[in-house]
Coordinates of C-alpha atoms in Angstrom, one line a residue:
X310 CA 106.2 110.8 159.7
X311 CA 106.7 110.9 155.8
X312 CA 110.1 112.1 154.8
X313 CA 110.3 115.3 153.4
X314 CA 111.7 115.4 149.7
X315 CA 113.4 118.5 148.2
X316 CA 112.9 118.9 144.0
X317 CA 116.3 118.4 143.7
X318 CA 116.3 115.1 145.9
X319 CA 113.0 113.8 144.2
X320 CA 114.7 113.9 140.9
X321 CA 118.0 112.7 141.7
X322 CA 116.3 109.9 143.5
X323 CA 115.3 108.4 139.8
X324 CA 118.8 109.2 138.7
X325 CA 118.2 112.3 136.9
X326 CA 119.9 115.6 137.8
X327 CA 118.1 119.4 136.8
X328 CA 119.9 121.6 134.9
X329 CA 118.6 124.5 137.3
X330 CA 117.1 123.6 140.6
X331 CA 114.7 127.0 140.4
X332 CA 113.4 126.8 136.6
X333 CA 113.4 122.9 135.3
X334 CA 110.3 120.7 135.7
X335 CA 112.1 117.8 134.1
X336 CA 115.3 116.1 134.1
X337 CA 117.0 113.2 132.3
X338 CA 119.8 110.5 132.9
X339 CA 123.4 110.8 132.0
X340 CA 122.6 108.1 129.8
X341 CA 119.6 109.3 128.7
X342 CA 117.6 105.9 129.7
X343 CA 115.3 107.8 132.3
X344 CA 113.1 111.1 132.0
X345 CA 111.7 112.3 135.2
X346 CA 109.3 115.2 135.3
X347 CA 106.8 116.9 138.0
X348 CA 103.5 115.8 137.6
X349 CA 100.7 118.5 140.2
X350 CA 99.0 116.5 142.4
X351 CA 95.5 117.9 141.9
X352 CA 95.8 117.2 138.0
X353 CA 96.5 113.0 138.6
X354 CA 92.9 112.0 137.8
X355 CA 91.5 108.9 137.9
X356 CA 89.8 107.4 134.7
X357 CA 88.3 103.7 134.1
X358 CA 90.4 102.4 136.6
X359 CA 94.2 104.1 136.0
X360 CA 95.7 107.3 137.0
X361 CA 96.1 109.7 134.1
X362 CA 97.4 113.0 134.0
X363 CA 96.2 116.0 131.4
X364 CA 98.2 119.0 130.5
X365 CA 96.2 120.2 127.8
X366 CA 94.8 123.1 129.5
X367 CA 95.8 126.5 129.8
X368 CA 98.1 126.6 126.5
X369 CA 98.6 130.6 127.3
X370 CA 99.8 130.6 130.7
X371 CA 102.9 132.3 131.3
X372 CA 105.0 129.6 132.6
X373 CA 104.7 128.4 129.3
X374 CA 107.5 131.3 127.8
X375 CA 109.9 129.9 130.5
X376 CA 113.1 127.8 129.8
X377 CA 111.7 125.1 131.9
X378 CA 108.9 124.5 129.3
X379 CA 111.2 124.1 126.5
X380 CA 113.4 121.8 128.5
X381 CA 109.9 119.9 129.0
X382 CA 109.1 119.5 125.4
X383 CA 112.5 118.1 124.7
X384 CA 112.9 115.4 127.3
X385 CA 108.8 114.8 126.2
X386 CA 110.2 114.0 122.7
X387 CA 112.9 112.2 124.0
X388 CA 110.8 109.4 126.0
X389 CA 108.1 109.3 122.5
X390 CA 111.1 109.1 120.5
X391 CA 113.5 106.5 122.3
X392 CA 111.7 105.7 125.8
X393 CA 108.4 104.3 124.3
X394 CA 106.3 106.9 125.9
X395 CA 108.0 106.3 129.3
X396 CA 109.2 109.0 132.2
X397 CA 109.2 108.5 136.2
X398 CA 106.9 111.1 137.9
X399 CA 107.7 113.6 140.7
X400 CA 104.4 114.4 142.1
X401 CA 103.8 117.7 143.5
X402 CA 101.3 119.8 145.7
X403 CA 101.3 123.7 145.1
X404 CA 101.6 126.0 147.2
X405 CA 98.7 127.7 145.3
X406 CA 96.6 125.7 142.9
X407 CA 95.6 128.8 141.1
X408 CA 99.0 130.8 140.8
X409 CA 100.7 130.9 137.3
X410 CA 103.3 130.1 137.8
X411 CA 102.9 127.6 140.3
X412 CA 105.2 127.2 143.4
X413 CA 106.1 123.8 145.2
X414 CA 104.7 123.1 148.6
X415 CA 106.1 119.7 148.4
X416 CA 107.3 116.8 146.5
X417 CA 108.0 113.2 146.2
X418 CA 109.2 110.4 143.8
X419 CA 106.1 108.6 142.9
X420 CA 107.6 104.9 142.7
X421 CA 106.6 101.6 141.6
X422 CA 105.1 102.9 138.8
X423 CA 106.1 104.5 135.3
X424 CA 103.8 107.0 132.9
X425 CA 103.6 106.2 129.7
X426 CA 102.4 109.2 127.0
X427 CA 99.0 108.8 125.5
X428 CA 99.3 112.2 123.6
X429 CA 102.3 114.7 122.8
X430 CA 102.2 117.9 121.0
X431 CA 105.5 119.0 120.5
X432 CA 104.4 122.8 119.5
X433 CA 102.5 123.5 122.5
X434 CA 103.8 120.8 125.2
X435 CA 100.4 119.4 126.0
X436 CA 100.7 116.3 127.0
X437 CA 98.6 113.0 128.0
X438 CA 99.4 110.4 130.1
X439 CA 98.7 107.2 132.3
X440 CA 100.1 105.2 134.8
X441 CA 101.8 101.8 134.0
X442 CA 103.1 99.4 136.8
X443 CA 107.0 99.6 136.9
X444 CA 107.3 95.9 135.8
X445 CA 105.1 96.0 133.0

């Protein structure tokens, strides 16, 4: 049987710590070397042979006036600015796939692998993204 992961537990298992366990989606290190953030499950796509993820939709939804967001777009800057593009992944399922906002079902560290941004707009948080292997 898989283990089951808590958020909290998922994050700290890249050595990142949330500043609130209920409202942040994304975390960084003490030193600031490692950005994790949660990535929905039924948004990782496949595209000419690489996961990617796109959060580009939906640029009115109310989660979007939360702290979490804001919290978001500043660890997003953080891995463009001194990370080269780079963050670890929690992947998550919801609860409900159409609820806004969303609710965790469950979670895990998505390992041996990092994201790397393709896209990054810091007004709105959009955000694009693929997979890279963890040694490249």
């Amino acid at each position: 049987m898989p283990r089951r992961w808590t958020k909290t537990e998922a994050f700290e298992h890249f050595g990142t710590k949330l500043t609130n366990t209920r409202w942040s989606w994304s975390a960084i290190s003490d030193d600031e070397s490692v950005v994790a953030l949660v990535l929905w499950q039924d948004a990782v796509k496949g595209r000419d042979g690489k996961l990617v993820y796109h959060d580009d939709s939906e640029l009115d939804a109310e989660w979007r006036t939360r702290p979490g967001h804001g919290e978001r777009i500043r660890h997003l800057a953080h891995c463009r600015d001194h990370l080269d593009g780079r963050f670890r992944a929690v992947i998550a399922r919801a609860v409900d796939k159409e609820a806004d906002p969303r609710d965790i079902a469950s979670c895990h560290p998505q390992e041996g692998v990092w994201w790397e941004l393709d896209e990054f707009d810091e007004d709105t948080g959009a955000f694009v993204a693929h997979v890279v292997p963890a040694s490249a």
